[in-house]
Short mmCIF file of N, CA and C and ligand atoms in Angstrom, two decimals:
data_model
loop_
_atom_site.label_atom_id
_atom_site.label_comp_id
_atom_site.label_asym_id
_atom_site.label_seq_id
_atom_site.Cartn_x
_atom_site.Cartn_y
_atom_site.Cartn_z
N MET A 1 0.83 -1.24 0.03
CA MET A 1 -0.03 -0.02 -0.02
C MET A 1 0.87 1.28 0.02
N ALA A 2 0.44 2.26 -0.74
CA ALA A 2 1.23 3.43 -0.82
C ALA A 2 1.34 4.13 0.53
N THR A 3 2.44 4.83 0.76
CA THR A 3 2.62 5.62 2.07
C THR A 3 1.76 6.85 1.93
N ILE A 4 1.40 7.53 3.06
CA ILE A 4 0.67 8.75 2.95
C ILE A 4 1.43 9.82 2.25
N PHE A 5 2.80 9.66 2.23
CA PHE A 5 3.55 10.79 1.45
C PHE A 5 3.40 10.47 -0.05
N SER A 6 3.45 9.13 -0.43
CA SER A 6 3.21 8.88 -1.83
C SER A 6 1.83 9.34 -2.29
N ARG A 7 0.82 9.28 -1.50
CA ARG A 7 -0.48 9.61 -1.77
C ARG A 7 -0.52 11.23 -1.86
N ILE A 8 0.23 11.88 -1.07
CA ILE A 8 0.33 13.28 -1.16
C ILE A 8 1.03 13.62 -2.49
N ILE A 9 2.03 13.02 -2.80
CA ILE A 9 2.80 13.34 -4.03
C ILE A 9 1.93 13.12 -5.24
N GLN A 10 1.03 12.04 -5.20
CA GLN A 10 0.17 11.71 -6.26
C GLN A 10 -1.05 12.64 -6.32
N GLY A 11 -1.23 13.45 -5.39
CA GLY A 11 -2.33 14.39 -5.31
C GLY A 11 -3.66 13.85 -4.71
N GLU A 12 -3.59 12.57 -4.18
CA GLU A 12 -4.75 12.03 -3.56
C GLU A 12 -5.12 12.58 -2.22
N ILE A 13 -4.10 13.03 -1.47
CA ILE A 13 -4.28 13.77 -0.26
C ILE A 13 -3.71 15.19 -0.37
N PRO A 14 -4.52 16.20 0.10
CA PRO A 14 -4.05 17.55 -0.06
C PRO A 14 -2.84 17.87 0.83
N CYS A 15 -2.10 18.84 0.35
CA CYS A 15 -0.97 19.38 1.10
C CYS A 15 -0.63 20.83 0.69
N TYR A 16 0.19 21.48 1.51
CA TYR A 16 0.65 22.76 1.24
C TYR A 16 1.99 22.56 0.47
N LYS A 17 1.90 22.38 -0.84
CA LYS A 17 3.06 22.08 -1.65
C LYS A 17 4.04 23.21 -1.69
N ILE A 18 5.38 22.96 -1.62
CA ILE A 18 6.31 24.00 -1.72
C ILE A 18 7.08 23.89 -3.12
N ALA A 19 7.51 22.62 -3.43
CA ALA A 19 8.34 22.42 -4.61
C ALA A 19 8.32 21.04 -5.08
N GLU A 20 8.71 20.80 -6.32
CA GLU A 20 8.76 19.50 -6.85
C GLU A 20 9.70 19.42 -8.00
N ASP A 21 10.34 18.36 -8.19
CA ASP A 21 11.13 18.03 -9.47
C ASP A 21 10.81 16.64 -9.77
N GLU A 22 11.62 16.01 -10.76
CA GLU A 22 11.33 14.71 -11.20
C GLU A 22 11.52 13.68 -10.01
N ARG A 23 12.32 14.03 -9.11
CA ARG A 23 12.73 12.96 -8.07
C ARG A 23 12.28 13.27 -6.69
N PHE A 24 11.93 14.61 -6.40
CA PHE A 24 11.62 14.92 -4.95
C PHE A 24 10.47 15.90 -4.83
N PHE A 25 9.97 15.98 -3.71
CA PHE A 25 8.67 16.76 -3.43
C PHE A 25 8.90 17.39 -2.07
N ALA A 26 8.48 18.64 -1.89
CA ALA A 26 8.58 19.36 -0.58
C ALA A 26 7.19 19.92 -0.33
N PHE A 27 6.70 19.77 0.96
CA PHE A 27 5.45 20.25 1.41
C PHE A 27 5.59 20.50 2.87
N MET A 28 4.59 21.43 3.37
CA MET A 28 4.79 21.84 4.68
C MET A 28 4.19 20.83 5.70
N ASP A 29 4.90 20.58 6.77
CA ASP A 29 4.50 19.55 7.78
C ASP A 29 3.15 20.04 8.45
N ILE A 30 2.27 19.18 8.54
CA ILE A 30 0.83 19.53 8.94
C ILE A 30 0.80 19.77 10.49
N ASN A 31 1.85 19.27 11.18
CA ASN A 31 1.80 19.46 12.62
C ASN A 31 3.20 20.04 12.94
N PRO A 32 3.42 21.37 12.59
CA PRO A 32 4.70 21.94 12.53
C PRO A 32 5.33 22.21 13.97
N VAL A 33 6.60 22.01 14.08
CA VAL A 33 7.37 22.38 15.26
C VAL A 33 7.58 23.91 15.30
N ALA A 34 7.67 24.43 14.07
CA ALA A 34 7.85 25.86 13.94
C ALA A 34 7.06 26.31 12.64
N VAL A 35 6.79 27.55 12.57
CA VAL A 35 6.16 28.08 11.37
C VAL A 35 7.18 27.98 10.27
N GLY A 36 6.77 27.33 9.15
CA GLY A 36 7.71 27.09 7.98
C GLY A 36 8.26 25.71 7.92
N HIS A 37 7.95 24.90 8.90
CA HIS A 37 8.43 23.52 9.03
C HIS A 37 7.99 22.78 7.71
N THR A 38 8.90 22.29 6.92
CA THR A 38 8.70 21.71 5.74
C THR A 38 9.36 20.40 5.61
N LEU A 39 8.77 19.44 4.86
CA LEU A 39 9.31 18.10 4.66
C LEU A 39 9.77 17.90 3.20
N VAL A 40 10.92 17.23 3.09
CA VAL A 40 11.37 17.02 1.73
C VAL A 40 11.47 15.48 1.66
N VAL A 41 10.80 14.88 0.54
CA VAL A 41 10.70 13.47 0.44
C VAL A 41 11.05 13.07 -1.06
N PRO A 42 11.69 11.92 -1.12
CA PRO A 42 11.85 11.30 -2.53
C PRO A 42 10.57 10.73 -2.97
N LYS A 43 10.48 10.84 -4.29
CA LYS A 43 9.11 10.28 -4.91
C LYS A 43 9.19 8.78 -4.83
N HIS A 44 10.45 8.28 -4.96
CA HIS A 44 10.63 6.81 -4.83
C HIS A 44 10.47 6.42 -3.35
N GLU A 45 9.63 5.57 -3.23
CA GLU A 45 9.31 5.15 -1.75
C GLU A 45 10.38 4.22 -1.26
N ASP A 46 10.90 4.65 -0.07
CA ASP A 46 11.81 3.81 0.71
C ASP A 46 11.60 4.21 2.24
N ASP A 47 11.52 3.28 2.98
CA ASP A 47 11.17 3.47 4.44
C ASP A 47 12.23 4.14 5.13
N TYR A 48 13.54 4.17 4.75
CA TYR A 48 14.62 4.57 5.55
C TYR A 48 15.64 5.33 4.78
N ILE A 49 15.87 6.61 5.23
CA ILE A 49 16.70 7.48 4.47
C ILE A 49 18.10 7.01 4.09
N PHE A 50 18.65 6.29 5.00
CA PHE A 50 19.98 5.65 4.77
C PHE A 50 19.97 4.38 3.96
N ASN A 51 18.81 4.06 3.35
CA ASN A 51 18.67 2.97 2.36
C ASN A 51 18.85 3.59 0.94
N LEU A 52 18.69 4.94 0.85
CA LEU A 52 18.79 5.59 -0.46
C LEU A 52 20.13 5.43 -0.95
N ASP A 53 20.24 5.24 -2.30
CA ASP A 53 21.62 5.18 -2.81
C ASP A 53 22.28 6.60 -2.81
N ASP A 54 23.65 6.53 -2.96
CA ASP A 54 24.43 7.68 -2.85
C ASP A 54 23.90 8.87 -3.66
N ASP A 55 23.68 8.56 -4.93
CA ASP A 55 23.19 9.62 -5.84
C ASP A 55 21.84 10.18 -5.39
N GLU A 56 20.90 9.36 -4.91
CA GLU A 56 19.58 9.92 -4.57
C GLU A 56 19.74 10.71 -3.27
N ILE A 57 20.55 10.25 -2.27
CA ILE A 57 20.63 10.99 -1.07
C ILE A 57 21.34 12.31 -1.21
N GLY A 58 22.33 12.30 -2.20
CA GLY A 58 23.03 13.56 -2.49
C GLY A 58 22.11 14.57 -3.12
N ALA A 59 21.34 14.01 -4.09
CA ALA A 59 20.47 14.95 -4.86
C ALA A 59 19.37 15.41 -4.04
N MET A 60 18.91 14.59 -3.03
CA MET A 60 17.83 15.05 -2.10
C MET A 60 18.37 16.23 -1.28
N MET A 61 19.58 16.16 -0.86
CA MET A 61 20.13 17.22 -0.04
C MET A 61 20.30 18.57 -0.86
N VAL A 62 20.57 18.39 -2.06
CA VAL A 62 20.74 19.61 -3.00
C VAL A 62 19.30 20.18 -3.18
N PHE A 63 18.35 19.38 -3.33
CA PHE A 63 16.93 19.82 -3.45
C PHE A 63 16.53 20.53 -2.16
N ALA A 64 16.86 19.81 -1.05
CA ALA A 64 16.43 20.47 0.34
C ALA A 64 17.19 21.82 0.51
N LYS A 65 18.45 21.93 -0.03
CA LYS A 65 19.10 23.21 0.20
C LYS A 65 18.29 24.41 -0.50
N LYS A 66 17.86 24.13 -1.74
CA LYS A 66 17.05 25.11 -2.37
C LYS A 66 15.82 25.57 -1.67
N VAL A 67 15.10 24.55 -1.08
CA VAL A 67 13.93 24.82 -0.29
C VAL A 67 14.33 25.52 1.01
N ALA A 68 15.35 25.07 1.64
CA ALA A 68 15.77 25.74 2.92
C ALA A 68 16.18 27.18 2.72
N LYS A 69 16.74 27.50 1.56
CA LYS A 69 17.15 28.88 1.29
C LYS A 69 15.88 29.75 1.11
N ALA A 70 14.80 29.20 0.60
CA ALA A 70 13.59 29.93 0.38
C ALA A 70 12.88 30.05 1.66
N ILE A 71 12.89 29.10 2.56
CA ILE A 71 12.21 29.20 3.88
C ILE A 71 12.94 30.20 4.75
N GLU A 72 14.31 30.25 4.66
CA GLU A 72 15.11 31.21 5.39
C GLU A 72 14.67 32.70 4.98
N LYS A 73 14.36 32.78 3.74
CA LYS A 73 13.99 34.22 3.33
C LYS A 73 12.52 34.55 3.72
N ALA A 74 11.70 33.56 3.84
CA ALA A 74 10.29 33.67 4.04
C ALA A 74 9.84 33.75 5.58
N VAL A 75 10.66 33.22 6.42
CA VAL A 75 10.25 33.15 7.80
C VAL A 75 11.47 33.75 8.54
N PRO A 76 11.13 34.56 9.66
CA PRO A 76 12.11 35.14 10.51
C PRO A 76 12.81 33.97 11.31
N CYS A 77 14.25 33.81 11.09
CA CYS A 77 14.92 32.77 11.87
C CYS A 77 16.36 33.00 11.67
N LYS A 78 17.22 32.26 12.44
CA LYS A 78 18.69 32.40 12.25
C LYS A 78 19.12 31.56 11.15
N ARG A 79 18.59 30.32 11.14
CA ARG A 79 18.92 29.38 10.04
C ARG A 79 17.89 28.24 10.02
N ILE A 80 18.14 27.27 9.05
CA ILE A 80 17.24 26.21 8.94
C ILE A 80 17.95 24.96 9.53
N GLY A 81 17.30 24.39 10.57
CA GLY A 81 17.78 23.08 11.11
C GLY A 81 17.29 21.97 10.28
N VAL A 82 18.05 20.92 10.31
CA VAL A 82 17.68 19.69 9.54
C VAL A 82 17.61 18.53 10.54
N ALA A 83 16.48 17.76 10.29
CA ALA A 83 16.34 16.61 11.22
C ALA A 83 15.76 15.39 10.35
N VAL A 84 16.23 14.26 10.68
CA VAL A 84 15.69 12.96 10.16
C VAL A 84 15.20 12.15 11.33
N ILE A 85 13.92 11.88 11.34
CA ILE A 85 13.35 10.99 12.38
C ILE A 85 12.85 9.71 11.76
N GLY A 86 11.68 9.90 11.14
CA GLY A 86 11.15 8.76 10.37
C GLY A 86 10.50 7.67 11.17
N LEU A 87 10.14 7.99 12.38
CA LEU A 87 9.42 6.85 13.12
C LEU A 87 7.96 6.85 12.89
N GLU A 88 7.34 7.94 12.34
CA GLU A 88 5.98 7.99 12.22
C GLU A 88 5.49 7.51 10.80
N VAL A 89 6.11 8.04 9.81
CA VAL A 89 5.83 7.78 8.51
C VAL A 89 6.97 6.99 7.77
N PRO A 90 6.65 5.77 7.29
CA PRO A 90 7.64 4.87 6.70
C PRO A 90 8.03 5.23 5.26
N HIS A 91 8.38 6.51 5.10
CA HIS A 91 8.69 7.00 3.79
C HIS A 91 9.84 8.00 4.06
N ALA A 92 11.03 7.71 3.51
CA ALA A 92 12.26 8.60 3.83
C ALA A 92 11.83 10.12 3.75
N HIS A 93 12.19 10.88 4.69
CA HIS A 93 12.06 12.38 4.57
C HIS A 93 12.98 13.15 5.51
N ILE A 94 13.21 14.47 5.09
CA ILE A 94 14.00 15.36 5.89
C ILE A 94 13.16 16.53 6.37
N HIS A 95 13.24 16.74 7.70
CA HIS A 95 12.55 17.88 8.21
C HIS A 95 13.39 19.11 8.05
N LEU A 96 12.86 20.18 7.57
CA LEU A 96 13.52 21.51 7.49
C LEU A 96 12.84 22.38 8.42
N ILE A 97 13.54 22.95 9.42
CA ILE A 97 12.85 23.69 10.51
C ILE A 97 13.60 25.03 10.76
N PRO A 98 12.79 26.08 10.61
CA PRO A 98 13.44 27.41 10.88
C PRO A 98 13.77 27.51 12.44
N ILE A 99 14.94 27.89 12.77
CA ILE A 99 15.35 27.99 14.18
C ILE A 99 16.02 29.30 14.56
N THR A 100 15.90 29.64 15.81
CA THR A 100 16.70 30.77 16.32
C THR A 100 17.53 30.28 17.41
N GLN A 101 17.14 29.19 18.13
CA GLN A 101 17.87 28.61 19.27
C GLN A 101 17.70 27.02 19.22
N GLU A 102 18.69 26.43 19.93
CA GLU A 102 18.67 24.96 19.91
C GLU A 102 17.31 24.34 20.26
N GLY A 103 16.61 24.80 21.19
CA GLY A 103 15.40 24.21 21.67
C GLY A 103 14.26 24.23 20.54
N ASP A 104 14.49 25.05 19.52
CA ASP A 104 13.44 25.12 18.47
C ASP A 104 13.34 23.78 17.67
N MET A 105 14.34 22.97 17.87
CA MET A 105 14.31 21.66 17.13
C MET A 105 13.61 20.54 17.97
N ASP A 106 13.13 20.92 19.16
CA ASP A 106 12.63 19.92 20.04
C ASP A 106 11.11 19.45 19.65
N PHE A 107 11.09 18.22 19.20
CA PHE A 107 9.83 17.70 18.67
C PHE A 107 8.80 17.35 19.85
N LYS A 108 9.33 17.43 21.03
CA LYS A 108 8.48 17.17 22.26
C LYS A 108 7.79 18.40 22.71
N LYS A 109 8.28 19.51 22.35
CA LYS A 109 7.61 20.78 22.81
C LYS A 109 6.30 20.95 22.12
N GLU A 110 5.48 21.86 22.65
CA GLU A 110 4.17 21.99 22.05
C GLU A 110 4.35 22.56 20.56
N HIS A 111 3.66 21.94 19.64
CA HIS A 111 3.77 22.33 18.33
C HIS A 111 3.02 23.59 18.03
N VAL A 112 3.31 24.13 16.84
CA VAL A 112 2.52 25.42 16.47
C VAL A 112 1.20 25.03 15.88
N HIS A 113 0.28 25.89 16.29
CA HIS A 113 -1.12 25.65 15.67
C HIS A 113 -1.31 26.72 14.61
N MET A 114 -1.52 26.23 13.34
CA MET A 114 -1.73 27.14 12.29
C MET A 114 -3.06 26.94 11.58
N SER A 115 -3.74 27.87 11.23
CA SER A 115 -4.96 27.88 10.49
C SER A 115 -4.63 27.63 9.00
N ASP A 116 -5.69 27.15 8.24
CA ASP A 116 -5.56 26.97 6.84
C ASP A 116 -4.98 28.31 6.20
N GLU A 117 -5.59 29.44 6.67
CA GLU A 117 -5.13 30.73 6.09
C GLU A 117 -3.67 30.96 6.40
N GLU A 118 -3.28 30.68 7.63
CA GLU A 118 -1.76 30.91 7.92
C GLU A 118 -0.89 29.95 7.18
N PHE A 119 -1.34 28.70 7.04
CA PHE A 119 -0.50 27.74 6.19
C PHE A 119 -0.32 28.33 4.77
N ARG A 120 -1.47 28.69 4.21
CA ARG A 120 -1.41 29.30 2.82
C ARG A 120 -0.55 30.51 2.71
N GLU A 121 -0.60 31.31 3.69
CA GLU A 121 0.15 32.60 3.66
C GLU A 121 1.65 32.29 3.68
N VAL A 122 2.05 31.38 4.62
CA VAL A 122 3.48 30.97 4.73
C VAL A 122 3.93 30.24 3.46
N GLN A 123 3.07 29.35 2.98
CA GLN A 123 3.39 28.62 1.74
C GLN A 123 3.68 29.63 0.63
N LYS A 124 2.81 30.57 0.50
CA LYS A 124 2.96 31.60 -0.61
C LYS A 124 4.28 32.32 -0.41
N ARG A 125 4.67 32.66 0.79
CA ARG A 125 6.00 33.45 1.05
C ARG A 125 7.11 32.57 0.65
N ILE A 126 7.04 31.25 0.97
CA ILE A 126 8.23 30.38 0.66
C ILE A 126 8.26 30.17 -0.81
N VAL A 127 7.20 29.88 -1.43
CA VAL A 127 7.21 29.59 -2.81
C VAL A 127 7.72 30.81 -3.63
N GLU A 128 7.37 32.02 -3.23
CA GLU A 128 7.81 33.25 -3.89
C GLU A 128 9.38 33.45 -3.76
N ASN A 129 9.91 32.82 -2.76
CA ASN A 129 11.36 32.91 -2.58
C ASN A 129 12.20 31.77 -3.19
N LEU A 130 11.48 30.85 -3.87
CA LEU A 130 12.22 29.78 -4.47
C LEU A 130 13.10 30.21 -5.67
P1 LIG B 201 8.54 11.20 11.45
O1 LIG B 201 8.15 9.99 10.61
O2 LIG B 201 8.73 10.89 12.83
O3 LIG B 201 9.71 12.07 10.91
O4 LIG B 201 7.35 12.28 11.43
C1 LIG B 201 6.49 12.38 10.24
C2 LIG B 201 6.10 13.83 10.12
O5 LIG B 201 5.16 13.88 9.03
C3 LIG B 201 5.41 14.45 11.32
O6 LIG B 201 6.08 15.66 11.63
C4 LIG B 201 3.97 14.80 10.86
O7 LIG B 201 3.42 15.92 11.39
C5 LIG B 201 4.18 14.85 9.34
N1 LIG B 201 2.94 14.44 8.61
C6 LIG B 201 2.17 13.30 8.76
N2 LIG B 201 1.15 13.33 7.88
C7 LIG B 201 1.31 14.43 7.23
C8 LIG B 201 0.42 15.11 6.22
N3 LIG B 201 -0.67 14.46 5.76
N4 LIG B 201 0.77 16.22 5.73
C9 LIG B 201 1.88 16.90 6.20
N5 LIG B 201 2.71 16.41 7.15
C10 LIG B 201 2.41 15.18 7.67
#
């Protein structure tokens, strides 16, 4: 069965899309740790990021860099933190999180609650900066 991320990529489940190319897809995390929290996923389904071959994992980071630079410009922050967890969704992905201090990467702290309108507004700002 396709993962939830594959279903998002295929357009079966809605998302706040940020970017896409032949191999990768970026969209906003629905339960963000910070405003602008974005996920980068390979279209090719693999449960574990370190199972990706060298070329794919390298290209994924290059794609993530482009997205991170756009988030950096769109959201007030010092830089973009990168995290790989992958315990919830069995489809390799990178979390890109705007941060100003170390604690901003804490997934256990209370997450940010954003309305549909707020998601759309941040999405627009990030996309404009790609
Ligand atoms: P993890 O697999 O532990 O790295 O966490 C998966 C991440 O995917 C979590 O941060 C979720 O909030 C996020 N997530 C799960 N379902 C969706 C969805 N439908 N749209 C956007 N983000 C999602």
